[in-house]
Amino acid sequence: FKRPDAVRRIVSNYLAWPELVPKIIIWNANPDEDSLSDVVASDPERITLVSSTRDLGLHQRFAAAALSERPRVLVQDDDLMLPRHGLHRLLTAYKEQPDRIHGVFCRWPTREAPYSVYNT
């Protein structure tokens, strides 16, 4: 990630919603920038931090997902914040159609695509 402060805000929000986000895996391809040890220390039972020595690009999401013990995985970049109602909408869509991939396809949310809130 390139925005450690955004990661801190995202994790802080998700820690408040354990029924929606029971586990958090953070894939850090820039471990020299910020270790985020303070984030992990806030709830080491729910947070796993992977410090990678190289940037795997889009493959990072698959590597992090492979570490999950859960049937559902939410992959998120550090420049996007899903509000609680957005997570509920994704979970509802998943429950209605569990054999499909569900996601958010915009970085700049609009009224037509209200899943997300952009973090500045």
mmCIF file with all atom_site columns, N, CA, C and O in Angstrom, residues 43-84:
data_model
loop_
_atom_site.group_PDB
_atom_site.id
_atom_site.type_symbol
_atom_site.label_atom_id
_atom_site.label_alt_id
_atom_site.label_comp_id
_atom_site.label_asym_id
_atom_site.label_entity_id
_atom_site.label_seq_id
_atom_site.pdbx_PDB_ins_code
_atom_site.Cartn_x
_atom_site.Cartn_y
_atom_site.Cartn_z
_atom_site.occupancy
_atom_site.B_iso_or_equiv
_atom_site.pdbx_formal_charge
_atom_site.auth_seq_id
_atom_site.auth_comp_id
_atom_site.auth_asym_id
_atom_site.auth_atom_id
_atom_site.pdbx_PDB_model_num
ATOM 1   N N  . ASP A 1 43 ? -5.566  -5.333  17.485 1.00 0.00 ? 43 ASP A N  1
ATOM 2   C CA . ASP A 1 43 ? -6.397  -6.549  17.559 1.00 0.00 ? 43 ASP A CA 1
ATOM 3   C C  . ASP A 1 43 ? -5.688  -7.699  16.841 1.00 0.00 ? 43 ASP A C  1
ATOM 4   O O  . ASP A 1 43 ? -6.073  -8.101  15.743 1.00 0.00 ? 43 ASP A O  1
ATOM 5   N N  . PRO A 1 44 ? -4.645  -8.256  17.460 1.00 0.00 ? 44 PRO A N  1
ATOM 6   C CA . PRO A 1 44 ? -3.843  -9.290  16.791 1.00 0.00 ? 44 PRO A CA 1
ATOM 7   C C  . PRO A 1 44 ? -4.612  -10.576 16.488 1.00 0.00 ? 44 PRO A C  1
ATOM 8   O O  . PRO A 1 44 ? -4.195  -11.356 15.633 1.00 0.00 ? 44 PRO A O  1
ATOM 9   N N  . GLU A 1 45 ? -5.739  -10.806 17.143 1.00 0.00 ? 45 GLU A N  1
ATOM 10  C CA . GLU A 1 45 ? -6.544  -11.995 16.854 1.00 0.00 ? 45 GLU A CA 1
ATOM 11  C C  . GLU A 1 45 ? -7.273  -11.864 15.515 1.00 0.00 ? 45 GLU A C  1
ATOM 12  O O  . GLU A 1 45 ? -7.534  -12.857 14.855 1.00 0.00 ? 45 GLU A O  1
ATOM 13  N N  . ARG A 1 46 ? -7.596  -10.644 15.137 1.00 0.00 ? 46 ARG A N  1
ATOM 14  C CA . ARG A 1 46 ? -8.366  -10.426 13.901 1.00 0.00 ? 46 ARG A CA 1
ATOM 15  C C  . ARG A 1 46 ? -7.526  -9.938  12.728 1.00 0.00 ? 46 ARG A C  1
ATOM 16  O O  . ARG A 1 46 ? -7.976  -10.002 11.591 1.00 0.00 ? 46 ARG A O  1
ATOM 17  N N  . ILE A 1 47 ? -6.330  -9.426  13.001 1.00 0.00 ? 47 ILE A N  1
ATOM 18  C CA . ILE A 1 47 ? -5.529  -8.809  11.937 1.00 0.00 ? 47 ILE A CA 1
ATOM 19  C C  . ILE A 1 47 ? -4.277  -9.621  11.670 1.00 0.00 ? 47 ILE A C  1
ATOM 20  O O  . ILE A 1 47 ? -3.527  -9.952  12.580 1.00 0.00 ? 47 ILE A O  1
ATOM 21  N N  . THR A 1 48 ? -4.047  -9.917  10.399 1.00 0.00 ? 48 THR A N  1
ATOM 22  C CA . THR A 1 48 ? -2.806  -10.542 9.948  1.00 0.00 ? 48 THR A CA 1
ATOM 23  C C  . THR A 1 48 ? -2.140  -9.572  8.987  1.00 0.00 ? 48 THR A C  1
ATOM 24  O O  . THR A 1 48 ? -2.777  -9.069  8.064  1.00 0.00 ? 48 THR A O  1
ATOM 25  N N  . LEU A 1 49 ? -0.873  -9.313  9.210  1.00 0.00 ? 49 LEU A N  1
ATOM 26  C CA . LEU A 1 49 ? -0.111  -8.426  8.333  1.00 0.00 ? 49 LEU A CA 1
ATOM 27  C C  . LEU A 1 49 ? 0.945   -9.242  7.608  1.00 0.00 ? 49 LEU A C  1
ATOM 28  O O  . LEU A 1 49 ? 1.735   -9.948  8.228  1.00 0.00 ? 49 LEU A O  1
ATOM 29  N N  . VAL A 1 50 ? 0.944   -9.146  6.285  1.00 0.00 ? 50 VAL A N  1
ATOM 30  C CA . VAL A 1 50 ? 1.953   -9.793  5.449  1.00 0.00 ? 50 VAL A CA 1
ATOM 31  C C  . VAL A 1 50 ? 2.836   -8.696  4.881  1.00 0.00 ? 50 VAL A C  1
ATOM 32  O O  . VAL A 1 50 ? 2.347   -7.812  4.168  1.00 0.00 ? 50 VAL A O  1
ATOM 33  N N  . SER A 1 51 ? 4.109   -8.727  5.200  1.00 0.00 ? 51 SER A N  1
ATOM 34  C CA . SER A 1 51 ? 5.071   -7.768  4.657  1.00 0.00 ? 51 SER A CA 1
ATOM 35  C C  . SER A 1 51 ? 5.828   -8.451  3.531  1.00 0.00 ? 51 SER A C  1
ATOM 36  O O  . SER A 1 51 ? 6.653   -9.327  3.765  1.00 0.00 ? 51 SER A O  1
ATOM 37  N N  . SER A 1 52 ? 5.525   -8.052  2.314  1.00 0.00 ? 52 SER A N  1
ATOM 38  C CA . SER A 1 52 ? 6.126   -8.658  1.133  1.00 0.00 ? 52 SER A CA 1
ATOM 39  C C  . SER A 1 52 ? 7.358   -7.875  0.708  1.00 0.00 ? 52 SER A C  1
ATOM 40  O O  . SER A 1 52 ? 7.355   -6.640  0.746  1.00 0.00 ? 52 SER A O  1
ATOM 41  N N  . THR A 1 53 ? 8.374   -8.571  0.293  1.00 0.00 ? 53 THR A N  1
ATOM 42  C CA . THR A 1 53 ? 9.603   -7.892  -0.145 1.00 0.00 ? 53 THR A CA 1
ATOM 43  C C  . THR A 1 53 ? 9.500   -7.406  -1.577 1.00 0.00 ? 53 THR A C  1
ATOM 44  O O  . THR A 1 53 ? 10.384  -6.697  -2.043 1.00 0.00 ? 53 THR A O  1
ATOM 45  N N  . ARG A 1 54 ? 8.425   -7.801  -2.284 1.00 0.00 ? 54 ARG A N  1
ATOM 46  C CA . ARG A 1 54 ? 8.237   -7.291  -3.639 1.00 0.00 ? 54 ARG A CA 1
ATOM 47  C C  . ARG A 1 54 ? 6.759   -7.084  -3.929 1.00 0.00 ? 54 ARG A C  1
ATOM 48  O O  . ARG A 1 54 ? 5.893   -7.692  -3.312 1.00 0.00 ? 54 ARG A O  1
ATOM 49  N N  . ASP A 1 55 ? 6.505   -6.199  -4.858 1.00 0.00 ? 55 ASP A N  1
ATOM 50  C CA . ASP A 1 55 ? 5.143   -5.874  -5.262 1.00 0.00 ? 55 ASP A CA 1
ATOM 51  C C  . ASP A 1 55 ? 4.668   -6.918  -6.263 1.00 0.00 ? 55 ASP A C  1
ATOM 52  O O  . ASP A 1 55 ? 5.248   -7.073  -7.331 1.00 0.00 ? 55 ASP A O  1
ATOM 53  N N  . LEU A 1 56 ? 3.624   -7.643  -5.926 1.00 0.00 ? 56 LEU A N  1
ATOM 54  C CA . LEU A 1 56 ? 3.089   -8.679  -6.802 1.00 0.00 ? 56 LEU A CA 1
ATOM 55  C C  . LEU A 1 56 ? 1.987   -8.160  -7.718 1.00 0.00 ? 56 LEU A C  1
ATOM 56  O O  . LEU A 1 56 ? 1.345   -8.942  -8.411 1.00 0.00 ? 56 LEU A O  1
ATOM 57  N N  . GLY A 1 57 ? 1.756   -6.863  -7.692 1.00 0.00 ? 57 GLY A N  1
ATOM 58  C CA . GLY A 1 57 ? 0.725   -6.290  -8.545 1.00 0.00 ? 57 GLY A CA 1
ATOM 59  C C  . GLY A 1 57 ? -0.643  -6.860  -8.190 1.00 0.00 ? 57 GLY A C  1
ATOM 60  O O  . GLY A 1 57 ? -0.971  -7.053  -7.026 1.00 0.00 ? 57 GLY A O  1
ATOM 61  N N  . LEU A 1 58 ? -1.445  -7.136  -9.208 1.00 0.00 ? 58 LEU A N  1
ATOM 62  C CA . LEU A 1 58 ? -2.785  -7.667  -8.977 1.00 0.00 ? 58 LEU A CA 1
ATOM 63  C C  . LEU A 1 58 ? -2.776  -9.034  -8.309 1.00 0.00 ? 58 LEU A C  1
ATOM 64  O O  . LEU A 1 58 ? -3.766  -9.448  -7.705 1.00 0.00 ? 58 LEU A O  1
ATOM 65  N N  . HIS A 1 59 ? -1.671  -9.737  -8.389 1.00 0.00 ? 59 HIS A N  1
ATOM 66  C CA . HIS A 1 59 ? -1.579  -11.064 -7.777 1.00 0.00 ? 59 HIS A CA 1
ATOM 67  C C  . HIS A 1 59 ? -1.580  -11.005 -6.247 1.00 0.00 ? 59 HIS A C  1
ATOM 68  O O  . HIS A 1 59 ? -1.831  -12.010 -5.588 1.00 0.00 ? 59 HIS A O  1
ATOM 69  N N  . GLN A 1 60 ? -1.303  -9.820  -5.680 1.00 0.00 ? 60 GLN A N  1
ATOM 70  C CA . GLN A 1 60 ? -1.318  -9.666  -4.224 1.00 0.00 ? 60 GLN A CA 1
ATOM 71  C C  . GLN A 1 60 ? -2.677  -10.048 -3.661 1.00 0.00 ? 60 GLN A C  1
ATOM 72  O O  . GLN A 1 60 ? -2.769  -10.683 -2.617 1.00 0.00 ? 60 GLN A O  1
ATOM 73  N N  . ARG A 1 61 ? -3.747  -9.681  -4.354 1.00 0.00 ? 61 ARG A N  1
ATOM 74  C CA . ARG A 1 61 ? -5.094  -9.984  -3.847 1.00 0.00 ? 61 ARG A CA 1
ATOM 75  C C  . ARG A 1 61 ? -5.337  -11.482 -3.766 1.00 0.00 ? 61 ARG A C  1
ATOM 76  O O  . ARG A 1 61 ? -5.981  -11.965 -2.862 1.00 0.00 ? 61 ARG A O  1
ATOM 77  N N  . PHE A 1 62 ? -4.800  -12.228 -4.733 1.00 0.00 ? 62 PHE A N  1
ATOM 78  C CA . PHE A 1 62 ? -4.981  -13.684 -4.714 1.00 0.00 ? 62 PHE A CA 1
ATOM 79  C C  . PHE A 1 62 ? -4.117  -14.332 -3.628 1.00 0.00 ? 62 PHE A C  1
ATOM 80  O O  . PHE A 1 62 ? -4.532  -15.293 -2.996 1.00 0.00 ? 62 PHE A O  1
ATOM 81  N N  . ALA A 1 63 ? -2.928  -13.780 -3.434 1.00 0.00 ? 63 ALA A N  1
ATOM 82  C CA . ALA A 1 63 ? -2.053  -14.303 -2.381 1.00 0.00 ? 63 ALA A CA 1
ATOM 83  C C  . ALA A 1 63 ? -2.683  -14.071 -1.008 1.00 0.00 ? 63 ALA A C  1
ATOM 84  O O  . ALA A 1 63 ? -2.688  -14.968 -0.161 1.00 0.00 ? 63 ALA A O  1
ATOM 85  N N  . ALA A 1 64 ? -3.239  -12.883 -0.793 1.00 0.00 ? 64 ALA A N  1
ATOM 86  C CA . ALA A 1 64 ? -3.901  -12.602 0.484  1.00 0.00 ? 64 ALA A CA 1
ATOM 87  C C  . ALA A 1 64 ? -5.144  -13.467 0.653  1.00 0.00 ? 64 ALA A C  1
ATOM 88  O O  . ALA A 1 64 ? -5.391  -14.009 1.733  1.00 0.00 ? 64 ALA A O  1
ATOM 89  N N  . ALA A 1 65 ? -5.917  -13.637 -0.405 1.00 0.00 ? 65 ALA A N  1
ATOM 90  C CA . ALA A 1 65 ? -7.128  -14.466 -0.334 1.00 0.00 ? 65 ALA A CA 1
ATOM 91  C C  . ALA A 1 65 ? -6.788  -15.916 -0.013 1.00 0.00 ? 65 ALA A C  1
ATOM 92  O O  . ALA A 1 65 ? -7.541  -16.593 0.693  1.00 0.00 ? 65 ALA A O  1
ATOM 93  N N  . ALA A 1 66 ? -5.647  -16.393 -0.506 1.00 0.00 ? 66 ALA A N  1
ATOM 94  C CA . ALA A 1 66 ? -5.241  -17.772 -0.229 1.00 0.00 ? 66 ALA A CA 1
ATOM 95  C C  . ALA A 1 66 ? -4.964  -17.983 1.257  1.00 0.00 ? 66 ALA A C  1
ATOM 96  O O  . ALA A 1 66 ? -5.045  -19.118 1.747  1.00 0.00 ? 66 ALA A O  1
ATOM 97  N N  . LEU A 1 67 ? -4.679  -16.922 1.987  1.00 0.00 ? 67 LEU A N  1
ATOM 98  C CA . LEU A 1 67 ? -4.427  -17.024 3.426  1.00 0.00 ? 67 LEU A CA 1
ATOM 99  C C  . LEU A 1 67 ? -5.714  -17.026 4.249  1.00 0.00 ? 67 LEU A C  1
ATOM 100 O O  . LEU A 1 67 ? -5.692  -17.337 5.436  1.00 0.00 ? 67 LEU A O  1
ATOM 101 N N  . SER A 1 68 ? -6.819  -16.679 3.614  1.00 0.00 ? 68 SER A N  1
ATOM 102 C CA . SER A 1 68 ? -8.080  -16.586 4.343  1.00 0.00 ? 68 SER A CA 1
ATOM 103 C C  . SER A 1 68 ? -8.623  -17.956 4.724  1.00 0.00 ? 68 SER A C  1
ATOM 104 O O  . SER A 1 68 ? -8.515  -18.916 3.974  1.00 0.00 ? 68 SER A O  1
ATOM 105 N N  . GLU A 1 69 ? -9.214  -18.013 5.899  1.00 0.00 ? 69 GLU A N  1
ATOM 106 C CA . GLU A 1 69 ? -9.883  -19.222 6.362  1.00 0.00 ? 69 GLU A CA 1
ATOM 107 C C  . GLU A 1 69 ? -11.394 -19.108 6.195  1.00 0.00 ? 69 GLU A C  1
ATOM 108 O O  . GLU A 1 69 ? -12.133 -19.985 6.622  1.00 0.00 ? 69 GLU A O  1
ATOM 109 N N  . ARG A 1 70 ? -11.853 -18.037 5.595  1.00 0.00 ? 70 ARG A N  1
ATOM 110 C CA . ARG A 1 70 ? -13.265 -17.737 5.443  1.00 0.00 ? 70 ARG A CA 1
ATOM 111 C C  . ARG A 1 70 ? -13.756 -18.077 4.036  1.00 0.00 ? 70 ARG A C  1
ATOM 112 O O  . ARG A 1 70 ? -12.981 -18.051 3.086  1.00 0.00 ? 70 ARG A O  1
ATOM 113 N N  . PRO A 1 71 ? -15.052 -18.345 3.889  1.00 0.00 ? 71 PRO A N  1
ATOM 114 C CA . PRO A 1 71 ? -15.586 -18.654 2.553  1.00 0.00 ? 71 PRO A CA 1
ATOM 115 C C  . PRO A 1 71 ? -15.728 -17.418 1.669  1.00 0.00 ? 71 PRO A C  1
ATOM 116 O O  . PRO A 1 71 ? -15.802 -17.529 0.452  1.00 0.00 ? 71 PRO A O  1
ATOM 117 N N  . ARG A 1 72 ? -15.775 -16.240 2.285  1.00 0.00 ? 72 ARG A N  1
ATOM 118 C CA . ARG A 1 72 ? -15.902 -14.989 1.526  1.00 0.00 ? 72 ARG A CA 1
ATOM 119 C C  . ARG A 1 72 ? -14.667 -14.135 1.778  1.00 0.00 ? 72 ARG A C  1
ATOM 120 O O  . ARG A 1 72 ? -14.163 -14.064 2.892  1.00 0.00 ? 72 ARG A O  1
ATOM 121 N N  . VAL A 1 73 ? -14.233 -13.441 0.730  1.00 0.00 ? 73 VAL A N  1
ATOM 122 C CA . VAL A 1 73 ? -13.075 -12.562 0.838  1.00 0.00 ? 73 VAL A CA 1
ATOM 123 C C  . VAL A 1 73 ? -13.424 -11.221 0.200  1.00 0.00 ? 73 VAL A C  1
ATOM 124 O O  . VAL A 1 73 ? -13.920 -11.173 -0.926 1.00 0.00 ? 73 VAL A O  1
ATOM 125 N N  . LEU A 1 74 ? -13.176 -10.151 0.926  1.00 0.00 ? 74 LEU A N  1
ATOM 126 C CA . LEU A 1 74 ? -13.328 -8.804  0.390  1.00 0.00 ? 74 LEU A CA 1
ATOM 127 C C  . LEU A 1 74 ? -11.928 -8.288  0.106  1.00 0.00 ? 74 LEU A C  1
ATOM 128 O O  . LEU A 1 74 ? -11.106 -8.174  1.022  1.00 0.00 ? 74 LEU A O  1
ATOM 129 N N  . VAL A 1 75 ? -11.646 -8.006  -1.147 1.00 0.00 ? 75 VAL A N  1
ATOM 130 C CA . VAL A 1 75 ? -10.348 -7.457  -1.539 1.00 0.00 ? 75 VAL A CA 1
ATOM 131 C C  . VAL A 1 75 ? -10.540 -5.956  -1.717 1.00 0.00 ? 75 VAL A C  1
ATOM 132 O O  . VAL A 1 75 ? -11.464 -5.520  -2.394 1.00 0.00 ? 75 VAL A O  1
ATOM 133 N N  . GLN A 1 76 ? -9.653  -5.187  -1.113 1.00 0.00 ? 76 GLN A N  1
ATOM 134 C CA . GLN A 1 76 ? -9.825  -3.740  -1.129 1.00 0.00 ? 76 GLN A CA 1
ATOM 135 C C  . GLN A 1 76 ? -8.493  -3.040  -1.261 1.00 0.00 ? 76 GLN A C  1
ATOM 136 O O  . GLN A 1 76 ? -7.521  -3.425  -0.611 1.00 0.00 ? 76 GLN A O  1
ATOM 137 N N  . ASP A 1 77 ? -8.460  -2.005  -2.079 1.00 0.00 ? 77 ASP A N  1
ATOM 138 C CA . ASP A 1 77 ? -7.271  -1.171  -2.181 1.00 0.00 ? 77 ASP A CA 1
ATOM 139 C C  . ASP A 1 77 ? -7.280  -0.138  -1.063 1.00 0.00 ? 77 ASP A C  1
ATOM 140 O O  . ASP A 1 77 ? -8.291  0.089   -0.407 1.00 0.00 ? 77 ASP A O  1
ATOM 141 N N  . ASP A 1 78 ? -6.133  0.519   -0.889 1.00 0.00 ? 78 ASP A N  1
ATOM 142 C CA . ASP A 1 78 ? -6.001  1.475   0.207  1.00 0.00 ? 78 ASP A CA 1
ATOM 143 C C  . ASP A 1 78 ? -6.563  2.855   -0.117 1.00 0.00 ? 78 ASP A C  1
ATOM 144 O O  . ASP A 1 78 ? -6.487  3.759   0.691  1.00 0.00 ? 78 ASP A O  1
ATOM 145 N N  . ASP A 1 79 ? -7.151  3.021   -1.287 1.00 0.00 ? 79 ASP A N  1
ATOM 146 C CA . ASP A 1 79 ? -7.717  4.318   -1.645 1.00 0.00 ? 79 ASP A CA 1
ATOM 147 C C  . ASP A 1 79 ? -9.244  4.296   -1.707 1.00 0.00 ? 79 ASP A C  1
ATOM 148 O O  . ASP A 1 79 ? -9.861  5.176   -2.270 1.00 0.00 ? 79 ASP A O  1
ATOM 149 N N  . LEU A 1 80 ? -9.835  3.286   -1.102 1.00 0.00 ? 80 LEU A N  1
ATOM 150 C CA . LEU A 1 80 ? -11.281 3.131   -1.146 1.00 0.00 ? 80 LEU A CA 1
ATOM 151 C C  . LEU A 1 80 ? -11.791 2.736   0.227  1.00 0.00 ? 80 LEU A C  1
ATOM 152 O O  . LEU A 1 80 ? -11.207 1.871   0.882  1.00 0.00 ? 80 LEU A O  1
ATOM 153 N N  . MET A 1 81 ? -12.867 3.380   0.675  1.00 0.00 ? 81 MET A N  1
ATOM 154 C CA . MET A 1 81 ? -13.460 3.025   1.961  1.00 0.00 ? 81 MET A CA 1
ATOM 155 C C  . MET A 1 81 ? -14.907 2.663   1.739  1.00 0.00 ? 81 MET A C  1
ATOM 156 O O  . MET A 1 81 ? -15.677 3.479   1.267  1.00 0.00 ? 81 MET A O  1
ATOM 157 N N  . LEU A 1 82 ? -15.251 1.429   2.038  1.00 0.00 ? 82 LEU A N  1
ATOM 158 C CA . LEU A 1 82 ? -16.640 1.001   1.932  1.00 0.00 ? 82 LEU A CA 1
ATOM 159 C C  . LEU A 1 82 ? -17.346 1.312   3.245  1.00 0.00 ? 82 LEU A C  1
ATOM 160 O O  . LEU A 1 82 ? -16.915 0.849   4.297  1.00 0.00 ? 82 LEU A O  1
ATOM 161 N N  . PRO A 1 83 ? -18.426 2.073   3.199  1.00 0.00 ? 83 PRO A N  1
ATOM 162 C CA . PRO A 1 83 ? -19.172 2.322   4.430  1.00 0.00 ? 83 PRO A CA 1
ATOM 163 C C  . PRO A 1 83 ? -19.942 1.070   4.838  1.00 0.00 ? 83 PRO A C  1
ATOM 164 O O  . PRO A 1 83 ? -20.098 0.134   4.051  1.00 0.00 ? 83 PRO A O  1
ATOM 165 N N  . ARG A 1 84 ? -20.444 1.072   6.033  1.00 0.00 ? 84 ARG A N  1
ATOM 166 C CA . ARG A 1 84 ? -21.161 -0.082  6.568  1.00 0.00 ? 84 ARG A CA 1
ATOM 167 C C  . ARG A 1 84 ? -22.299 -0.510  5.646  1.00 0.00 ? 84 ARG A C  1
ATOM 168 O O  . ARG A 1 84 ? -22.482 -1.693  5.377  1.00 0.00 ? 84 ARG A O  1
#
